């Protein structure tokens, strides 16, 4: 889906502000895009305004670790520790694969491509477990991007505490 942000220098701030505040329009455009969203517009203008457009821009242009603070996330730190202690590998937090964020990206010296790892924290209390699993598997398919040989690893959080396999 192509989403064109037809706003630029010379437009009245009130007109740009109106578009900026129309969260329902942003929501419809973003959620209608099944797997690819192409956003066209003035990057500098929307970066100044912040909000949804800036978040889309940041998601599209960030190649290194994301802005989120991983220091307070114990499960993610445990996953990083487990993945980074495998011999002959390096692990990185906050990377993206095919434009989709992954929890850890593991690069093995002898592998042709890195291994994306998605932390499955389990469903929230009272949430539909089947729906949670469907969403996790869909997220994995998005990261795989339809490649037959690619398989993002869904890593259940309980395994981080399983000492019988270490």
CSV table of N, CA and C in Angstrom, one decimal:
chain,number,residue,atom,x,y,z
A,1,UNK,N,0.8,-1.2,0.0
A,1,UNK,CA,0.0,0.0,0.0
A,1,UNK,C,0.9,1.2,0.0
A,2,UNK,N,0.6,2.2,-0.8
A,2,UNK,CA,1.3,3.5,-0.8
A,2,UNK,C,0.5,4.5,-0.1
A,3,UNK,N,1.1,5.2,0.9
A,3,UNK,CA,0.4,6.2,1.7
A,3,UNK,C,1.2,7.5,1.5
A,4,UNK,N,0.5,8.5,0.8
A,4,UNK,CA,1.2,9.7,0.4
A,4,UNK,C,0.8,10.8,1.4
A,5,UNK,N,1.8,11.4,2.0
A,5,UNK,CA,1.6,12.5,2.9
A,5,UNK,C,1.8,13.8,2.1
A,6,UNK,N,0.7,14.3,1.5
A,6,UNK,CA,0.8,15.4,0.7
A,6,UNK,C,0.8,16.7,1.5
A,7,UNK,N,1.8,16.9,2.2
A,7,UNK,CA,2.0,18.2,2.9
A,7,UNK,C,3.4,18.6,2.7
A,8,UNK,N,3.6,19.9,2.7
A,8,UNK,CA,5.0,20.4,2.4
A,8,UNK,C,5.2,21.8,2.9
A,9,UNK,N,6.4,22.3,2.8
A,9,UNK,CA,6.7,23.7,3.1
A,9,UNK,C,5.7,24.6,2.4
A,10,UNK,N,5.3,25.7,3.0
A,10,UNK,CA,4.4,26.6,2.4
A,10,UNK,C,2.9,26.4,2.8
A,11,UNK,N,2.6,25.2,3.3
A,11,UNK,CA,1.3,24.9,3.7
A,11,UNK,C,1.1,25.6,5.1
A,12,UNK,N,-0.1,26.0,5.4
A,12,UNK,CA,-0.5,26.5,6.7
A,12,UNK,C,-0.3,25.5,7.8
A,13,UNK,N,0.2,25.9,8.9
A,13,UNK,CA,0.4,25.0,10.0
A,13,UNK,C,-0.9,24.3,10.4
A,14,UNK,N,-2.0,25.1,10.3
A,14,UNK,CA,-3.3,24.6,10.7
A,14,UNK,C,-3.7,23.4,9.8
A,15,UNK,N,-3.4,23.5,8.5
A,15,UNK,CA,-3.8,22.4,7.6
A,15,UNK,C,-2.9,21.1,7.9
A,16,UNK,N,-1.7,21.3,8.1
A,16,UNK,CA,-0.8,20.2,8.5
A,16,UNK,C,-1.2,19.6,9.8
A,17,UNK,N,-1.5,20.5,10.8
A,17,UNK,CA,-2.0,20.1,12.1
A,17,UNK,C,-3.2,19.3,12.0
A,18,UNK,N,-4.1,19.6,11.1
A,18,UNK,CA,-5.4,18.9,11.0
A,18,UNK,C,-5.1,17.4,10.6
A,19,UNK,N,-4.2,17.2,9.6
A,19,UNK,CA,-3.8,15.9,9.1
A,19,UNK,C,-3.1,15.2,10.3
A,20,UNK,N,-2.3,15.9,11.0
A,20,UNK,CA,-1.5,15.3,12.1
A,20,UNK,C,-2.4,14.7,13.2
A,21,UNK,N,-3.5,15.4,13.4
A,21,UNK,CA,-4.5,15.0,14.5
A,21,UNK,C,-5.5,14.0,14.1
A,22,UNK,N,-5.5,13.6,12.8
A,22,UNK,CA,-6.5,12.6,12.3
A,22,UNK,C,-6.0,11.2,12.5
A,23,UNK,N,-6.0,10.8,13.8
A,23,UNK,CA,-5.4,9.5,14.1
A,23,UNK,C,-6.2,8.4,13.4
A,24,UNK,N,-7.5,8.5,13.2
A,24,UNK,CA,-8.3,7.5,12.5
A,24,UNK,C,-7.8,7.3,11.1
A,25,UNK,N,-7.5,8.4,10.4
A,25,UNK,CA,-7.0,8.3,9.0
A,25,UNK,C,-5.7,7.5,9.0
A,26,UNK,N,-4.8,7.8,9.9
A,26,UNK,CA,-3.5,7.1,10.0
A,26,UNK,C,-3.7,5.7,10.3
A,27,UNK,N,-4.6,5.4,11.2
A,27,UNK,CA,-4.9,4.0,11.6
A,27,UNK,C,-5.4,3.2,10.4
A,28,UNK,N,-6.4,3.8,9.7
A,28,UNK,CA,-6.9,3.1,8.5
A,28,UNK,C,-5.9,2.8,7.5
A,29,UNK,N,-5.0,3.8,7.2
A,29,UNK,CA,-4.0,3.6,6.2
A,29,UNK,C,-3.0,2.5,6.6
A,30,UNK,N,-2.6,2.6,7.9
A,30,UNK,CA,-1.6,1.6,8.3
A,30,UNK,C,-2.1,0.2,8.4
A,31,UNK,N,-3.3,0.1,9.0
A,31,UNK,CA,-3.9,-1.3,9.2
A,31,UNK,C,-4.3,-1.9,7.9
A,32,UNK,N,-4.6,-1.2,6.8
A,32,UNK,CA,-5.0,-1.8,5.5
A,32,UNK,C,-3.8,-2.4,4.8
A,33,UNK,N,-2.6,-1.9,5.1
A,33,UNK,CA,-1.4,-2.5,4.5
A,33,UNK,C,-1.1,-3.8,5.1
A,34,UNK,N,-1.2,-4.9,4.4
A,34,UNK,CA,-1.1,-6.2,4.9
A,34,UNK,C,0.4,-6.5,5.3
A,35,UNK,N,1.3,-6.3,4.4
A,35,UNK,CA,2.7,-6.6,4.7
A,35,UNK,C,3.7,-5.5,4.3
A,36,UNK,N,3.3,-4.7,3.4
A,36,UNK,CA,4.2,-3.6,3.0
A,36,UNK,C,3.4,-2.3,3.0
A,37,UNK,N,4.0,-1.3,3.6
A,37,UNK,CA,3.5,0.1,3.6
A,37,UNK,C,4.5,1.0,3.1
A,38,UNK,N,4.3,1.7,2.0
A,38,UNK,CA,5.2,2.6,1.4
A,38,UNK,C,4.7,4.0,1.7
A,39,UNK,N,5.4,4.8,2.5
A,39,UNK,CA,5.0,6.1,2.8
A,39,UNK,C,5.8,7.1,2.0
A,40,UNK,N,5.1,8.0,1.3
A,40,UNK,CA,5.8,9.0,0.5
A,40,UNK,C,5.4,10.4,1.1
A,41,UNK,N,6.5,11.2,1.2
A,41,UNK,CA,6.2,12.6,1.7
A,41,UNK,C,7.5,13.3,2.1
A,42,UNK,N,7.4,14.5,2.6
A,42,UNK,CA,8.5,15.3,3.0
A,42,UNK,C,9.0,14.9,4.4
A,43,UNK,N,10.1,14.1,4.4
A,43,UNK,CA,10.6,13.6,5.7
A,43,UNK,C,10.9,14.7,6.7
A,44,UNK,N,11.6,15.7,6.2
A,44,UNK,CA,12.0,16.8,7.2
A,44,UNK,C,10.8,17.5,7.8
A,45,UNK,N,9.7,17.7,7.0
A,45,UNK,CA,8.5,18.3,7.6
A,45,UNK,C,7.9,17.4,8.6
A,46,UNK,N,7.7,16.2,8.3
A,46,UNK,CA,7.0,15.3,9.3
A,46,UNK,C,7.9,14.9,10.5
A,47,UNK,N,9.2,15.0,10.3
A,47,UNK,CA,10.1,14.7,11.5
A,47,UNK,C,9.9,15.8,12.5
A,48,UNK,N,9.7,17.1,12.0
A,48,UNK,CA,9.4,18.2,12.9
A,48,UNK,C,8.1,18.1,13.7
A,49,UNK,N,7.1,17.6,13.0
A,49,UNK,CA,5.8,17.5,13.6
A,49,UNK,C,5.6,16.4,14.7
A,50,UNK,N,6.5,15.4,14.5
A,50,UNK,CA,6.4,14.3,15.5
A,50,UNK,C,5.1,13.4,15.2
A,51,UNK,N,4.7,12.6,16.2
A,51,UNK,CA,3.5,11.8,16.1
A,51,UNK,C,3.7,10.6,15.2
A,52,UNK,N,2.6,10.1,14.6
A,52,UNK,CA,2.6,8.9,13.9
A,52,UNK,C,3.6,8.9,12.7
A,53,UNK,N,3.6,10.1,12.0
A,53,UNK,CA,4.5,10.2,10.8
A,53,UNK,C,5.9,10.0,11.2
A,54,UNK,N,6.3,10.6,12.3
A,54,UNK,CA,7.7,10.5,12.7
A,54,UNK,C,8.0,9.0,13.2
A,55,UNK,N,7.0,8.4,13.8
A,55,UNK,CA,7.3,7.0,14.2
A,55,UNK,C,7.4,6.1,13.0
A,56,UNK,N,6.6,6.3,11.9
A,56,UNK,CA,6.8,5.6,10.7
A,56,UNK,C,8.1,5.8,10.1
A,57,UNK,N,8.5,7.1,10.1
A,57,UNK,CA,9.8,7.5,9.5
A,57,UNK,C,11.0,6.8,10.3
A,58,UNK,N,10.9,6.8,11.6
A,58,UNK,CA,11.9,6.2,12.5
A,58,UNK,C,12.0,4.7,12.2
A,59,UNK,N,10.8,4.1,12.1
A,59,UNK,CA,10.8,2.6,11.8
A,59,UNK,C,11.4,2.3,10.5
A,60,UNK,N,11.2,3.1,9.5
A,60,UNK,CA,11.7,2.9,8.2
A,60,UNK,C,13.2,3.2,8.0
A,61,UNK,N,13.7,4.1,8.8
A,61,UNK,CA,15.1,4.5,8.6
A,61,UNK,C,16.0,4.0,9.7
A,62,UNK,N,15.6,3.4,10.7
A,62,UNK,CA,16.5,3.0,11.8
A,62,UNK,C,17.1,1.6,11.4
A,63,UNK,N,18.4,1.6,11.3
A,63,UNK,CA,19.0,0.3,10.9
A,63,UNK,C,19.7,-0.3,12.1
A,64,UNK,N,20.0,0.5,13.1
A,64,UNK,CA,20.7,0.0,14.3
A,64,UNK,C,19.6,-0.4,15.4
A,65,UNK,N,20.1,-0.5,16.6
A,65,UNK,CA,19.1,-0.7,17.7
A,65,UNK,C,18.1,0.3,17.8
A,66,UNK,N,16.9,-0.1,18.1
A,66,UNK,CA,15.7,0.8,18.3
A,66,UNK,C,15.9,1.7,19.5
A,67,UNK,N,15.1,2.7,19.6
A,67,UNK,CA,15.2,3.7,20.7
A,67,UNK,C,14.8,3.1,22.0
A,68,UNK,N,13.9,2.1,22.0
A,68,UNK,CA,13.4,1.6,23.2
A,68,UNK,C,14.6,1.2,24.2
A,69,UNK,N,14.3,1.3,25.4
A,69,UNK,CA,15.3,1.0,26.5
A,69,UNK,C,15.2,-0.5,26.8
A,70,UNK,N,16.2,-1.3,26.5
A,70,UNK,CA,16.2,-2.7,26.7
A,70,UNK,C,16.7,-3.0,28.1
A,71,UNK,N,17.2,-2.1,28.8
A,71,UNK,CA,17.9,-2.3,30.1
A,71,UNK,C,16.9,-2.8,31.2
A,72,UNK,N,15.6,-2.3,31.1
A,72,UNK,CA,14.6,-2.7,32.1
A,72,UNK,C,13.8,-3.9,31.8
A,73,UNK,N,14.1,-4.6,30.7
A,73,UNK,CA,13.4,-5.7,30.2
A,73,UNK,C,14.1,-7.0,30.5
A,74,UNK,N,13.8,-7.6,31.7
A,74,UNK,CA,14.6,-8.8,32.1
A,74,UNK,C,14.5,-10.0,31.2
A,75,UNK,N,13.3,-10.2,30.6
A,75,UNK,CA,13.2,-11.3,29.7
A,75,UNK,C,14.0,-11.1,28.4
A,76,UNK,N,14.0,-9.9,27.9
A,76,UNK,CA,14.8,-9.6,26.7
A,76,UNK,C,16.3,-9.7,27.0
A,77,UNK,N,16.7,-9.3,28.2
A,77,UNK,CA,18.1,-9.4,28.6
A,77,UNK,C,18.5,-10.9,28.8
A,78,UNK,N,17.6,-11.7,29.3
A,78,UNK,CA,17.9,-13.1,29.5
A,78,UNK,C,18.0,-13.8,28.1
A,79,UNK,N,17.1,-13.4,27.2
A,79,UNK,CA,17.2,-14.0,25.8
A,79,UNK,C,18.5,-13.6,25.1
A,80,UNK,N,18.9,-12.3,25.3
A,80,UNK,CA,20.1,-11.9,24.7
A,80,UNK,C,21.3,-12.7,25.3
A,81,UNK,N,21.3,-12.9,26.6
A,81,UNK,CA,22.4,-13.7,27.2
A,81,UNK,C,22.4,-15.1,26.7
A,82,UNK,N,21.3,-15.7,26.6
A,82,UNK,CA,21.2,-17.1,26.1
A,82,UNK,C,21.7,-17.2,24.6
A,83,UNK,N,21.3,-16.2,23.8
A,83,UNK,CA,21.7,-16.2,22.4
A,83,UNK,C,23.1,-15.9,22.2
A,84,UNK,N,23.6,-15.0,23.0
A,84,UNK,CA,25.0,-14.5,22.8
A,84,UNK,C,26.1,-15.4,23.3
A,85,UNK,N,25.7,-16.4,24.1
A,85,UNK,CA,26.6,-17.4,24.7
A,85,UNK,C,26.8,-18.6,23.8
A,86,UNK,N,26.1,-18.7,22.7
A,86,UNK,CA,26.3,-19.8,21.8
A,86,UNK,C,27.6,-19.7,21.1
A,87,UNK,N,28.4,-20.7,21.1
A,87,UNK,CA,29.8,-20.6,20.4
A,87,UNK,C,29.7,-20.2,19.0
A,88,UNK,N,30.6,-19.3,18.6
A,88,UNK,CA,30.7,-18.9,17.2
A,88,UNK,C,29.6,-17.9,16.7
A,89,UNK,N,28.9,-17.3,17.7
A,89,UNK,CA,27.8,-16.4,17.3
A,89,UNK,C,28.0,-15.0,17.9
A,90,UNK,N,27.4,-14.0,17.3
A,90,UNK,CA,27.2,-12.7,17.9
A,90,UNK,C,25.7,-12.4,17.9
A,91,UNK,N,25.2,-11.7,18.9
A,91,UNK,CA,23.8,-11.4,19.0
A,91,UNK,C,23.6,-9.9,19.1
A,92,UNK,N,22.6,-9.4,18.6
A,92,UNK,CA,22.3,-8.0,18.7
A,92,UNK,C,20.8,-7.8,19.0
A,93,UNK,N,20.5,-6.8,19.9
A,93,UNK,CA,19.2,-6.5,20.3
A,93,UNK,C,18.7,-5.4,19.3
A,94,UNK,N,17.3,-5.3,19.2
A,94,UNK,CA,16.7,-4.2,18.5
A,94,UNK,C,16.9,-4.1,17.0
A,95,UNK,N,17.3,-5.1,16.3
A,95,UNK,CA,17.5,-5.1,14.9
A,95,UNK,C,16.1,-5.3,14.2
A,96,UNK,N,16.2,-5.1,12.9
A,96,UNK,CA,15.0,-5.4,12.1
A,96,UNK,C,15.4,-6.3,10.9
A,97,UNK,N,14.4,-7.1,10.4
A,97,UNK,CA,14.6,-8.0,9.3
A,97,UNK,C,13.5,-7.7,8.3
A,98,UNK,N,13.8,-7.4,7.1
A,98,UNK,CA,12.7,-7.1,6.1
A,98,UNK,C,11.8,-6.0,6.6
A,99,UNK,N,12.3,-5.1,7.4
A,99,UNK,CA,11.5,-3.9,7.9
A,99,UNK,C,10.7,-4.3,9.1
A,100,UNK,N,10.8,-5.4,9.7
A,100,UNK,CA,10.1,-5.8,10.9
A,100,UNK,C,11.0,-6.0,12.0
A,101,UNK,N,10.7,-5.4,13.2
A,101,UNK,CA,11.6,-5.6,14.4
A,101,UNK,C,11.6,-7.0,14.9
A,102,UNK,N,12.8,-7.4,15.3
A,102,UNK,CA,13.0,-8.7,15.9
A,102,UNK,C,13.6,-8.4,17.3
A,103,UNK,N,13.5,-9.4,18.2
A,103,UNK,CA,14.0,-9.2,19.5
A,103,UNK,C,15.5,-9.4,19.6
A,104,UNK,N,16.0,-10.4,19.0
A,104,UNK,CA,17.5,-10.6,18.9
A,104,UNK,C,17.8,-11.1,17.5
A,105,UNK,N,18.9,-10.7,16.9
A,105,UNK,CA,19.4,-11.2,15.7
A,105,UNK,C,20.7,-11.8,15.9
A,106,UNK,N,20.8,-13.1,15.6
A,106,UNK,CA,22.0,-13.9,15.9
A,106,UNK,C,22.7,-14.2,14.6
A,107,UNK,N,24.0,-13.8,14.6
A,107,UNK,CA,24.8,-14.0,13.4
A,107,UNK,C,25.8,-15.1,13.8
A,108,UNK,N,25.8,-16.2,13.0
A,108,UNK,CA,26.8,-17.3,13.2
A,108,UNK,C,27.8,-17.1,12.1
A,109,UNK,N,29.1,-17.5,12.5
A,109,UNK,CA,30.2,-17.3,11.6
A,109,UNK,C,30.0,-18.2,10.3
A,110,UNK,N,29.4,-19.3,10.5
A,110,UNK,CA,29.3,-20.3,9.3
A,110,UNK,C,28.0,-20.2,8.6
A,111,UNK,N,27.1,-19.3,9.0
A,111,UNK,CA,25.7,-19.3,8.4
A,111,UNK,C,25.7,-18.3,7.3
A,112,UNK,N,24.8,-18.6,6.3
A,112,UNK,CA,24.7,-17.7,5.2
A,112,UNK,C,23.9,-16.4,5.6
A,113,UNK,N,23.0,-16.5,6.5
A,113,UNK,CA,22.2,-15.4,6.9
A,113,UNK,C,22.0,-15.4,8.4
A,114,UNK,N,21.7,-14.3,9.0
A,114,UNK,CA,21.4,-14.3,10.4
A,114,UNK,C,20.1,-14.9,10.8
A,115,UNK,N,20.0,-15.3,12.0
A,115,UNK,CA,18.8,-16.0,12.6
A,115,UNK,C,18.0,-14.9,13.4
A,116,UNK,N,16.8,-14.7,13.0
A,116,UNK,CA,15.9,-13.8,13.7
A,116,UNK,C,15.3,-14.5,14.9
A,117,UNK,N,15.2,-13.9,16.0
A,117,UNK,CA,14.6,-14.6,17.2
A,117,UNK,C,13.5,-13.7,17.7
A,118,UNK,N,12.3,-14.2,17.9
A,118,UNK,CA,11.2,-13.5,18.4
A,118,UNK,C,10.8,-14.1,19.8
A,119,UNK,N,10.8,-13.2,20.8
A,119,UNK,CA,10.5,-13.7,22.1
A,119,UNK,C,9.0,-13.8,22.3
A,120,UNK,N,8.5,-14.9,22.6
A,120,UNK,CA,7.1,-15.2,22.8
A,120,UNK,C,6.9,-15.1,24.3
A,121,UNK,N,6.4,-14.0,24.8
A,121,UNK,CA,6.1,-13.8,26.2
A,121,UNK,C,4.9,-14.5,26.7
A,122,UNK,N,4.1,-15.0,25.8
A,122,UNK,CA,2.8,-15.7,26.2
A,122,UNK,C,1.7,-14.6,26.2
A,123,UNK,N,0.5,-15.1,26.2
A,123,UNK,CA,-0.6,-14.1,26.2
A,123,UNK,C,-0.8,-13.4,27.6
A,124,UNK,N,-1.3,-12.2,27.5
A,124,UNK,CA,-1.6,-11.5,28.7
A,124,UNK,C,-2.7,-12.2,29.5
A,125,UNK,N,-2.8,-12.0,30.8
A,125,UNK,CA,-3.8,-12.7,31.6
A,125,UNK,C,-5.2,-12.4,31.1
A,126,UNK,N,-5.9,-13.4,30.9
A,126,UNK,CA,-7.3,-13.3,30.4
A,126,UNK,C,-7.4,-13.1,28.9
A,127,UNK,N,-6.3,-13.1,28.2
A,127,UNK,CA,-6.3,-13.0,26.7
A,127,UNK,C,-6.6,-14.3,26.1
A,128,UNK,N,-7.0,-14.3,24.8
A,128,UNK,CA,-7.2,-15.5,24.1
A,128,UNK,C,-5.9,-16.1,23.6
A,129,UNK,N,-5.6,-17.3,24.2
A,129,UNK,CA,-4.3,-18.0,23.9
A,129,UNK,C,-4.1,-18.3,22.4
A,130,UNK,N,-5.2,-18.8,21.8
A,130,UNK,CA,-5.2,-19.1,20.4
A,130,UNK,C,-4.9,-17.9,19.5
A,131,UNK,N,-5.5,-16.8,19.8
A,131,UNK,CA,-5.2,-15.6,19.1
A,131,UNK,C,-3.8,-15.1,19.3
A,132,UNK,N,-3.3,-15.2,20.5
A,132,UNK,CA,-1.9,-14.9,20.7
A,132,UNK,C,-0.9,-15.7,19.9
A,133,UNK,N,-1.2,-17.0,19.8
A,133,UNK,CA,-0.3,-17.9,19.0
A,133,UNK,C,-0.4,-17.5,17.5
A,134,UNK,N,-1.6,-17.3,17.1
A,134,UNK,CA,-1.8,-16.9,15.7
A,134,UNK,C,-1.0,-15.6,15.3
A,135,UNK,N,-1.1,-14.7,16.2
A,135,UNK,CA,-0.3,-13.4,16.0
A,135,UNK,C,1.2,-13.6,16.0
A,136,UNK,N,1.6,-14.5,16.9
A,136,UNK,CA,3.1,-14.8,17.0
A,136,UNK,C,3.5,-15.5,15.7
A,137,UNK,N,2.7,-16.4,15.2
A,137,UNK,CA,3.1,-17.1,14.0
A,137,UNK,C,3.0,-16.2,12.8
A,138,UNK,N,2.1,-15.3,12.8
A,138,UNK,CA,2.0,-14.3,11.7
A,138,UNK,C,3.2,-13.4,11.7
A,139,UNK,N,3.6,-13.0,12.9
A,139,UNK,CA,4.8,-12.1,13.1
A,139,UNK,C,6.0,-12.8,12.5
A,140,UNK,N,6.1,-14.1,12.8
A,140,UNK,CA,7.2,-14.9,12.3
A,140,UNK,C,7.2,-15.0,10.8
A,141,UNK,N,6.0,-15.2,10.2
A,141,UNK,CA,5.9,-15.2,8.7
A,141,UNK,C,6.3,-13.9,8.1
A,142,UNK,N,5.9,-12.8,8.8
A,142,UNK,CA,6.3,-11.4,8.3
A,142,UNK,C,7.8,-11.3,8.2
A,143,UNK,N,8.5,-11.7,9.3
A,143,UNK,CA,10.0,-11.6,9.4
A,143,UNK,C,10.6,-12.5,8.3
A,144,UNK,N,10.0,-13.7,8.1
A,144,UNK,CA,10.5,-14.6,7.1
A,144,UNK,C,10.3,-14.1,5.7
A,145,UNK,N,9.3,-13.2,5.5
A,145,UNK,CA,9.0,-12.6,4.2
A,145,UNK,C,8.8,-13.5,3.1
A,146,UNK,N,8.2,-14.7,3.4
A,146,UNK,CA,7.8,-15.6,2.4
A,146,UNK,C,9.0,-16.5,1.9
A,147,UNK,N,10.2,-16.3,2.4
A,147,UNK,CA,11.3,-17.1,2.0
A,147,UNK,C,11.2,-18.6,2.5
A,148,UNK,N,11.3,-19.5,1.6
A,148,UNK,CA,11.2,-20.9,2.0
A,148,UNK,C,12.3,-21.3,3.0
A,149,UNK,N,13.5,-20.9,2.8
A,149,UNK,CA,14.7,-21.3,3.6
A,149,UNK,C,14.8,-20.5,4.9
A,150,UNK,N,14.0,-19.4,5.0
A,150,UNK,CA,14.2,-18.6,6.2
A,150,UNK,C,13.2,-19.0,7.3
A,151,UNK,N,13.6,-19.1,8.5
A,151,UNK,CA,12.7,-19.5,9.6
A,151,UNK,C,13.1,-18.7,10.8
A,152,UNK,N,12.3,-17.6,11.1
A,152,UNK,CA,12.6,-16.9,12.3
A,152,UNK,C,12.2,-17.8,13.5
A,153,UNK,N,13.0,-17.7,14.5
A,153,UNK,CA,12.8,-18.6,15.7
A,153,UNK,C,11.8,-18.0,16.7
A,154,UNK,N,10.7,-18.6,17.0
A,154,UNK,CA,9.8,-18.2,18.1
A,154,UNK,C,10.3,-18.8,19.4
A,155,UNK,N,10.8,-18.0,20.3
A,155,UNK,CA,11.4,-18.5,21.5
A,155,UNK,C,10.5,-18.2,22.7
A,156,UNK,N,9.8,-19.3,23.2
A,156,UNK,CA,8.9,-19.1,24.4
A,156,UNK,C,9.7,-18.6,25.6
A,157,UNK,N,9.1,-17.7,26.3
A,157,UNK,CA,9.8,-17.1,27.5
A,157,UNK,C,10.1,-18.1,28.6
A,158,UNK,N,9.2,-19.1,28.7
A,158,UNK,CA,9.5,-20.1,29.8
A,158,UNK,C,10.8,-20.8,29.6
A,159,UNK,N,11.3,-20.9,28.4
A,159,UNK,CA,12.5,-21.6,28.1
A,159,UNK,C,13.7,-20.8,28.7
A,160,UNK,N,13.6,-19.6,29.0
A,160,UNK,CA,14.6,-18.8,29.5
A,160,UNK,C,14.9,-19.2,31.0
A,161,UNK,N,13.9,-19.8,31.6
A,161,UNK,CA,14.1,-20.3,33.0
A,161,UNK,C,14.3,-21.8,33.1
A,162,UNK,N,14.3,-22.5,32.0
A,162,UNK,CA,14.4,-23.9,32.0
A,162,UNK,C,15.9,-24.3,32.1
A,163,UNK,N,16.3,-24.8,33.2
A,163,UNK,CA,17.8,-25.1,33.4
A,163,UNK,C,18.1,-26.5,33.0
A,164,UNK,N,17.1,-27.3,32.7
A,164,UNK,CA,17.5,-28.7,32.4
A,164,UNK,C,18.1,-28.8,31.0
A,165,UNK,N,18.1,-27.8,30.2
A,165,UNK,CA,18.7,-27.9,28.8
A,165,UNK,C,20.0,-27.2,28.8
A,166,UNK,N,20.5,-26.6,29.8
A,166,UNK,CA,21.7,-25.9,29.8
A,166,UNK,C,22.8,-26.7,30.4
